[in-house]
Amino acid sequence: MSISRAIAEQMERSSWIRRMFEIGIQLRQERGAENVFDFTLGNPEVEPPASVMEALRRVVAENRPHSHGYMPNAGYPEVRAVLAGGLAARTGVPFRAQDLILTNGAAGAINTVLKSILDPGDEVVLLNPYFPEYRFYVENHGGRVVLVETDARFQPDVERIARAITPRTKALILNSPNNPTGAVYSAATLRALNGVVREPMMVIGDEPYRPLTYDGVTPPELPALVERSVVAWSWSKAMAIAGERIGYLAISPRLAEAAALRNACTFANRILGYINAPAIWQWVVGQVPDATVDVGPYQEKRDLLCDALTRMGYDAPRPQGSFYVFPRTPIPDDVAFIGALQREGILAVPGTGFGRSGYMRLSLTIPKREIERSLAGFARAMQAVCVGAR
């Protein structure tokens, strides 16, 4: 038996995040888990808020009839109505229950909409650096990735985006707060984007980190500022329930083709094999849709890590959101520097894995005490490469 050429090629280009995870297993076996500091995976360290667990217990105890059976492929209408009401109040856009499709997380939402809009050879714009799974999502559905560089602050360059748009462009994936950079895109940028996005193109807002922002930053509302937009949302990060795979796709009623797109996405959600979002978790998020983990500990760890790295001589600006830091590596070869960190027992993801060499991504999901213990290793790695460069 042979696997497909497409999958073989994708596996060859597979995520650096997963590679570093595998290296971490090896290092733990060699050195002991207490001597390895893993900054690679965005797996929430914290537990879900108490209100989420209380809602889960209520839903399970209630055991309403047919709790575990099929429902409409778009999800329970009552839950969608609650979520649409909250989204409408927040954005000022008149979302209704029919505009939301409950999905297997934001990844399920993105794949559902890409399946619905892409014909072979259609183009999807990604902003560099980008979450590497996006490329596979696009290629899974016959699309072609078009990369557009962001500016020095990792903000979208609307003029560059406009130049990249062709008659085959179907979508731009916008991830704010951003993975890997932590950048939050401004309202002015979104308004400018609205001026260049024209049918059949749309903006897909990937927003699982929306509640995880720092220093009082509030991300602007994409549906309010970009007429041709849809939102892929997940509770994975907001509620620290990444393994439960629950989210939604919100299709803006401002889209001229909203009705046709709703029907297509509901159908795609089924034929992609998702069938429907997990039934129990639909009821849970319907009861506590706005429950969010405390971002205070993440901000404390952000400040600790960025301040310490900056004192050592790293260029490590503080991210506005998400739970990632994206500093420059002291040498242009980020993969080589990641190797220097590994010798200190530190696991990080090279920026090359996100399309931007010369950087590295560090996840703030690591416990604070481990960040503190890792700092000496960061300093030694910096010294080692600087001495070697002389």
Coordinates of N, CA, C and O in Angstrom, one line a residue, residues 222-337:
L222 N -14.2 42.3 13.5 CA -14.0 42.1 12.1 C -15.4 42.2 11.4 O -15.4 43.0 10.4
P223 N -16.5 41.6 11.8 CA -17.7 41.7 11.0 C -18.3 43.2 10.9 O -18.9 43.5 10.0
A224 N -17.9 44.0 12.0 CA -18.4 45.3 12.0 C -17.6 46.2 11.0 O -18.1 47.2 10.5
L225 N -16.4 45.8 10.7 CA -15.5 46.7 9.9 C -15.2 46.1 8.4 O -14.9 46.9 7.6
V226 N -15.4 44.8 8.3 CA -15.2 44.2 6.9 C -16.5 43.5 6.5 O -16.9 42.6 7.1
E227 N -17.1 44.1 5.5 CA -18.4 43.6 5.1 C -18.4 42.2 4.6 O -19.2 41.4 5.0
R228 N -17.4 41.8 3.8 CA -17.3 40.5 3.3 C -16.4 39.6 4.2 O -15.2 39.4 4.0
S229 N -17.0 39.1 5.3 CA -16.2 38.4 6.3 C -17.0 37.3 6.9 O -18.3 37.3 7.0
V230 N -16.3 36.3 7.4 CA -16.8 35.3 8.3 C -15.9 35.1 9.4 O -14.7 35.4 9.3
V231 N -16.4 34.6 10.6 CA -15.5 34.4 11.7 C -15.5 33.0 12.1 O -16.5 32.3 12.3
A232 N -14.2 32.4 12.3 CA -14.0 31.1 12.8 C -13.6 31.3 14.3 O -12.6 31.9 14.6
W233 N -14.5 30.8 15.2 CA -14.2 30.9 16.6 C -14.1 29.6 17.3 O -14.7 28.6 16.9
S234 N -13.3 29.5 18.4 CA -13.1 28.3 19.2 C -13.1 28.7 20.6 O -12.5 29.8 21.0
W235 N -13.6 27.8 21.5 CA -13.5 28.0 22.9 C -12.2 27.3 23.5 O -12.0 27.3 24.7
S236 N -11.4 26.7 22.6 CA -10.2 26.0 23.0 C -9.3 26.7 23.9 O -8.9 26.2 25.0
K237 N -9.0 28.0 23.6 CA -8.1 28.8 24.3 C -8.8 29.6 25.4 O -8.3 29.7 26.5
A238 N -10.0 30.1 25.0 CA -10.7 31.0 26.0 C -11.1 30.2 27.2 O -11.0 30.7 28.3
M239 N -11.5 28.9 27.1 CA -12.0 28.1 28.2 C -10.9 27.1 28.6 O -11.2 26.3 29.5
A240 N -9.8 27.0 27.9 CA -8.8 26.0 28.2 C -9.4 24.6 28.0 O -9.2 23.7 28.8
I241 N -10.1 24.4 26.9 CA -10.7 23.1 26.6 C -10.3 22.6 25.2 O -11.1 22.2 24.4
A242 N -9.0 22.7 24.9 CA -8.5 22.5 23.5 C -8.9 21.1 23.0 O -9.2 20.9 21.8
G243 N -9.0 20.1 23.9 CA -9.3 18.7 23.5 C -10.8 18.5 23.2 O -11.1 17.4 22.7
E244 N -11.6 19.4 23.5 CA -13.1 19.2 23.4 C -13.6 19.6 22.0 O -14.7 19.2 21.6
R245 N -12.9 20.3 21.2 CA -13.2 20.6 19.8 C -14.6 21.2 19.7 O -15.5 20.6 19.1
I246 N -14.8 22.4 20.2 CA -16.0 23.1 20.1 C -15.8 24.6 19.6 O -15.0 25.3 20.3
G247 N -16.5 25.0 18.6 CA -16.4 26.3 18.1 C -17.5 26.6 17.2 O -18.6 25.9 17.2
Y248 N -17.4 27.7 16.4 CA -18.5 28.0 15.4 C -17.9 28.8 14.3 O -16.9 29.4 14.3
L249 N -18.7 28.8 13.2 CA -18.5 29.6 12.0 C -19.6 30.6 12.0 O -20.8 30.2 11.9
A250 N -19.3 31.9 12.0 CA -20.3 32.9 11.9 C -20.2 33.6 10.6 O -19.2 34.2 10.2
I251 N -21.3 33.5 9.8 CA -21.3 34.0 8.4 C -22.0 35.4 8.5 O -23.2 35.4 8.8
S252 N -21.3 36.4 8.1 CA -21.9 37.8 8.2 C -23.2 37.9 7.3 O -23.1 37.6 6.1
P253 N -24.3 38.4 7.9 CA -25.4 38.6 7.1 C -25.2 39.7 6.1 O -26.1 40.0 5.2
R254 N -24.1 40.5 6.2 CA -23.8 41.5 5.2 C -23.3 41.0 3.9 O -23.3 41.7 2.9
L255 N -23.0 39.7 3.9 CA -22.5 39.1 2.6 C -23.7 38.9 1.7 O -24.8 38.4 2.1
A256 N -23.6 39.3 0.5 CA -24.7 39.2 -0.5 C -25.1 37.7 -0.7 O -26.3 37.4 -0.8
E257 N -24.1 36.8 -0.6 CA -24.4 35.4 -0.8 C -24.5 34.6 0.5 O -24.3 33.4 0.5
A258 N -24.9 35.3 1.6 CA -24.9 34.7 2.9 C -25.7 33.4 2.9 O -25.4 32.4 3.5
A259 N -26.9 33.5 2.3 CA -27.8 32.3 2.4 C -27.2 31.1 1.7 O -27.2 30.0 2.2
A260 N -26.7 31.3 0.5 CA -26.0 30.2 -0.2 C -24.8 29.7 0.5 O -24.6 28.5 0.5
L261 N -24.1 30.6 1.1 CA -22.9 30.1 1.8 C -23.3 29.4 3.1 O -22.6 28.4 3.4
R262 N -24.3 29.8 3.8 CA -24.8 29.0 4.9 C -25.1 27.6 4.5 O -24.8 26.6 5.2
N263 N -25.9 27.4 3.5 CA -26.3 26.1 3.0 C -25.1 25.3 2.6 O -25.0 24.1 3.0
A264 N -24.1 25.9 1.9 CA -22.9 25.2 1.5 C -22.1 24.7 2.7 O -21.6 23.6 2.7
C265 N -21.9 25.6 3.6 CA -21.1 25.3 4.8 C -21.7 24.2 5.7 O -21.1 23.4 6.2
T266 N -23.0 24.3 5.8 CA -23.7 23.2 6.6 C -23.5 21.9 5.9 O -23.3 20.8 6.6
F267 N -23.6 21.8 4.6 CA -23.4 20.6 3.8 C -22.0 20.2 4.0 O -21.7 19.0 4.2
A268 N -21.0 21.1 3.8 CA -19.6 20.8 3.9 C -19.2 20.2 5.3 O -18.4 19.3 5.4
N269 N -19.8 20.8 6.3 CA -19.6 20.3 7.7 C -19.9 18.9 7.8 O -19.3 18.1 8.6
R270 N -20.9 18.4 7.1 CA -21.3 17.0 7.1 C -20.4 16.1 6.3 O -19.9 15.1 6.8
I271 N -20.2 16.5 5.1 CA -19.4 15.6 4.2 C -17.9 15.6 4.5 O -17.2 14.7 4.1
L272 N -17.4 16.6 5.2 CA -16.0 16.5 5.7 C -15.8 15.5 6.8 O -14.7 15.2 7.2
G273 N -17.0 15.0 7.3 CA -16.9 13.9 8.3 C -17.0 14.5 9.7 O -17.1 13.7 10.7
Y274 N -17.2 15.8 9.9 CA -17.4 16.3 11.2 C -18.8 15.9 11.7 O -19.1 15.7 12.9
I275 N -19.8 15.9 10.8 CA -21.2 15.6 11.0 C -21.8 16.8 11.8 O -22.7 17.5 11.4
N276 N -21.4 16.9 13.1 CA -21.8 18.0 13.9 C -20.8 18.2 15.1 O -20.0 17.3 15.3
A277 N -20.9 19.4 15.7 CA -20.1 19.6 16.9 C -20.5 18.7 18.0 O -21.7 18.3 18.1
P278 N -19.7 18.4 19.0 CA -20.0 17.6 20.1 C -21.3 18.1 20.8 O -21.3 19.2 21.3
A279 N -22.3 17.2 21.0 CA -23.6 17.6 21.5 C -23.5 18.2 22.9 O -24.1 19.2 23.2
I280 N -22.8 17.5 23.8 CA -22.8 18.0 25.2 C -22.2 19.3 25.3 O -22.7 20.2 26.0
W281 N -21.1 19.5 24.5 CA -20.4 20.8 24.6 C -21.2 22.0 23.9 O -21.0 23.1 24.3
Q282 N -22.0 21.6 23.0 CA -22.9 22.7 22.5 C -23.7 23.3 23.6 O -23.9 24.5 23.7
W283 N -24.4 22.4 24.4 CA -25.2 22.9 25.5 C -24.4 23.6 26.6 O -24.8 24.6 27.1
V284 N -23.1 23.2 26.8 CA -22.3 23.9 27.8 C -22.0 25.3 27.4 O -22.2 26.2 28.1
V285 N -21.5 25.4 26.1 CA -21.1 26.8 25.7 C -22.3 27.7 25.6 O -22.3 28.9 25.7
G286 N -23.5 27.1 25.3 CA -24.7 27.8 25.3 C -25.1 28.4 26.6 O -25.7 29.5 26.7
Q287 N -24.7 27.7 27.7 CA -25.0 28.2 29.0 C -24.0 29.3 29.5 O -24.3 30.2 30.2
V288 N -22.7 29.1 29.2 CA -21.7 30.0 29.6 C -20.8 30.5 28.5 O -19.6 30.3 28.4
P289 N -21.4 31.2 27.5 CA -20.6 31.5 26.2 C -19.4 32.4 26.4 O -18.5 32.4 25.7
D290 N -19.5 33.2 27.5 CA -18.4 34.2 27.7 C -17.4 33.9 28.8 O -16.6 34.7 29.1
A291 N -17.5 32.7 29.3 CA -16.6 32.2 30.3 C -15.2 32.2 29.7 O -14.9 31.7 28.6
T292 N -14.2 32.8 30.4 CA -12.8 32.9 29.9 C -11.9 32.7 31.1 O -12.1 33.1 32.2
V293 N -10.7 32.0 30.8 CA -9.7 31.9 31.8 C -9.1 33.2 32.2 O -9.3 34.2 31.4
D294 N -8.5 33.3 33.3 CA -7.9 34.5 33.8 C -6.6 34.8 33.0 O -5.7 33.9 33.0
V295 N -6.5 35.9 32.3 CA -5.4 36.2 31.5 C -4.2 36.7 32.3 O -3.1 36.9 31.8
G296 N -4.5 37.1 33.6 CA -3.5 37.6 34.4 C -2.2 36.8 34.5 O -1.1 37.3 34.3
P297 N -2.3 35.5 34.8 CA -1.1 34.7 34.8 C -0.3 34.7 33.5 O 0.9 34.6 33.5
Y298 N -1.0 34.7 32.4 CA -0.3 34.7 31.1 C 0.4 36.1 30.9 O 1.6 36.1 30.5
Q299 N -0.2 37.2 31.3 CA 0.5 38.5 31.2 C 1.7 38.5 32.1 O 2.7 39.1 31.8
E300 N 1.6 37.9 33.3 CA 2.7 37.9 34.2 C 3.9 37.1 33.6 O 5.0 37.6 33.7
K301 N 3.6 36.0 33.0 CA 4.6 35.2 32.4 C 5.2 35.9 31.2 O 6.4 35.9 30.9
R302 N 4.3 36.6 30.4 CA 4.8 37.4 29.3 C 5.8 38.4 29.7 O 6.9 38.6 29.1
D303 N 5.5 39.2 30.8 CA 6.3 40.3 31.3 C 7.7 39.7 31.8 O 8.7 40.2 31.5
L304 N 7.6 38.6 32.5 CA 8.8 37.9 33.1 C 9.7 37.5 31.9 O 10.9 37.9 32.0
L305 N 9.2 36.8 30.9 CA 10.0 36.3 29.9 C 10.6 37.4 29.0 O 11.8 37.5 28.7
C306 N 9.7 38.3 28.5 CA 10.2 39.4 27.6 C 11.2 40.3 28.3 O 12.2 40.7 27.7
D307 N 10.9 40.7 29.6 CA 11.9 41.6 30.3 C 13.2 40.9 30.5 O 14.3 41.5 30.3
A308 N 13.2 39.6 30.8 CA 14.4 38.9 31.0 C 15.2 38.7 29.7 O 16.4 39.0 29.7
L309 N 14.5 38.4 28.7 CA 15.2 38.2 27.4 C 15.8 39.5 26.9 O 16.9 39.6 26.4
T310 N 15.0 40.6 27.1 CA 15.5 41.9 26.7 C 16.8 42.3 27.4 O 17.7 42.9 26.8
R311 N 16.8 42.1 28.7 CA 18.0 42.4 29.5 C 19.2 41.6 29.0 O 20.4 42.1 29.1
M312 N 19.0 40.4 28.5 CA 20.1 39.6 28.0 C 20.6 40.0 26.6 O 21.6 39.6 26.2
G313 N 19.8 40.9 25.9 CA 20.2 41.4 24.6 C 19.3 40.9 23.5 O 19.6 41.2 22.3
Y314 N 18.3 40.1 23.8 CA 17.4 39.6 22.8 C 16.5 40.8 22.4 O 16.2 41.7 23.2
D315 N 16.0 40.8 21.1 CA 14.9 41.7 20.7 C 13.6 40.9 20.9 O 13.2 40.1 20.1
A316 N 12.9 41.2 22.0 CA 11.8 40.5 22.5 C 10.6 41.4 22.8 O 10.3 41.6 24.0
P317 N 10.0 42.0 21.8 CA 8.8 42.9 22.2 C 7.7 42.1 22.8 O 7.5 40.9 22.5
R318 N 6.9 42.8 23.6 CA 5.8 42.2 24.3 C 4.6 42.0 23.4 O 4.2 43.0 22.7
P319 N 4.1 40.8 23.2 CA 2.9 40.6 22.4 C 1.7 41.3 23.0 O 1.6 41.4 24.2
Q320 N 0.7 41.7 22.1 CA -0.5 42.3 22.6 C -1.5 41.3 23.0 O -2.5 41.6 23.8
G321 N -1.4 40.1 22.5 CA -2.4 39.0 22.7 C -1.8 37.7 22.4 O -0.7 37.5 22.1
S322 N -2.7 36.7 22.5 CA -2.4 35.2 22.4 C -1.5 34.8 23.6 O -1.4 35.6 24.5
F323 N -1.0 33.6 23.5 CA 0.0 33.3 24.6 C 1.3 32.8 24.0 O 1.9 31.9 24.4
Y324 N 1.8 33.7 23.0 CA 3.1 33.4 22.4 C 3.9 34.7 22.4 O 3.4 35.8 22.3
V325 N 5.3 34.5 22.5 CA 6.2 35.5 22.3 C 7.0 35.2 21.1 O 7.4 34.0 20.9
F326 N 7.4 36.2 20.3 CA 8.0 35.9 19.0 C 9.3 36.8 18.9 O 9.3 37.7 18.1
P327 N 10.3 36.5 19.6 CA 11.5 37.3 19.6 C 12.4 36.9 18.4 O 12.3 35.8 17.8
R328 N 13.3 37.9 18.1 CA 14.3 37.6 17.1 C 15.4 36.6 17.7 O 15.6 36.7 18.9
T329 N 15.9 35.8 16.8 CA 17.1 35.0 17.3 C 18.3 35.8 17.2 O 18.4 36.7 16.3
P330 N 19.3 35.6 18.0 CA 20.5 36.4 18.0 C 21.4 36.3 16.7 O 22.2 37.2 16.4
I331 N 21.1 35.2 16.0 CA 21.8 35.0 14.7 C 20.7 34.8 13.6 O 19.6 34.4 14.0
P332 N 21.0 35.1 12.4 CA 20.0 35.0 11.3 C 19.4 33.6 11.2 O 18.3 33.3 10.8
D333 N 20.3 32.6 11.4 CA 19.9 31.2 11.2 C 19.1 30.7 12.5 O 19.7 30.2 13.5
D334 N 17.8 30.8 12.4 CA 17.0 30.5 13.6 C 17.0 29.0 13.9 O 17.0 28.6 15.1
V335 N 17.2 28.2 12.9 CA 17.2 26.7 13.1 C 18.5 26.4 13.9 O 18.5 25.6 14.8
A336 N 19.6 27.0 13.5 CA 20.9 26.8 14.3 C 20.7 27.2 15.7 O 21.2 26.6 16.6
F337 N 20.1 28.4 15.9 CA 19.9 28.9 17.3 C 19.0 28.0 18.1 O 19.3 27.8 19.3

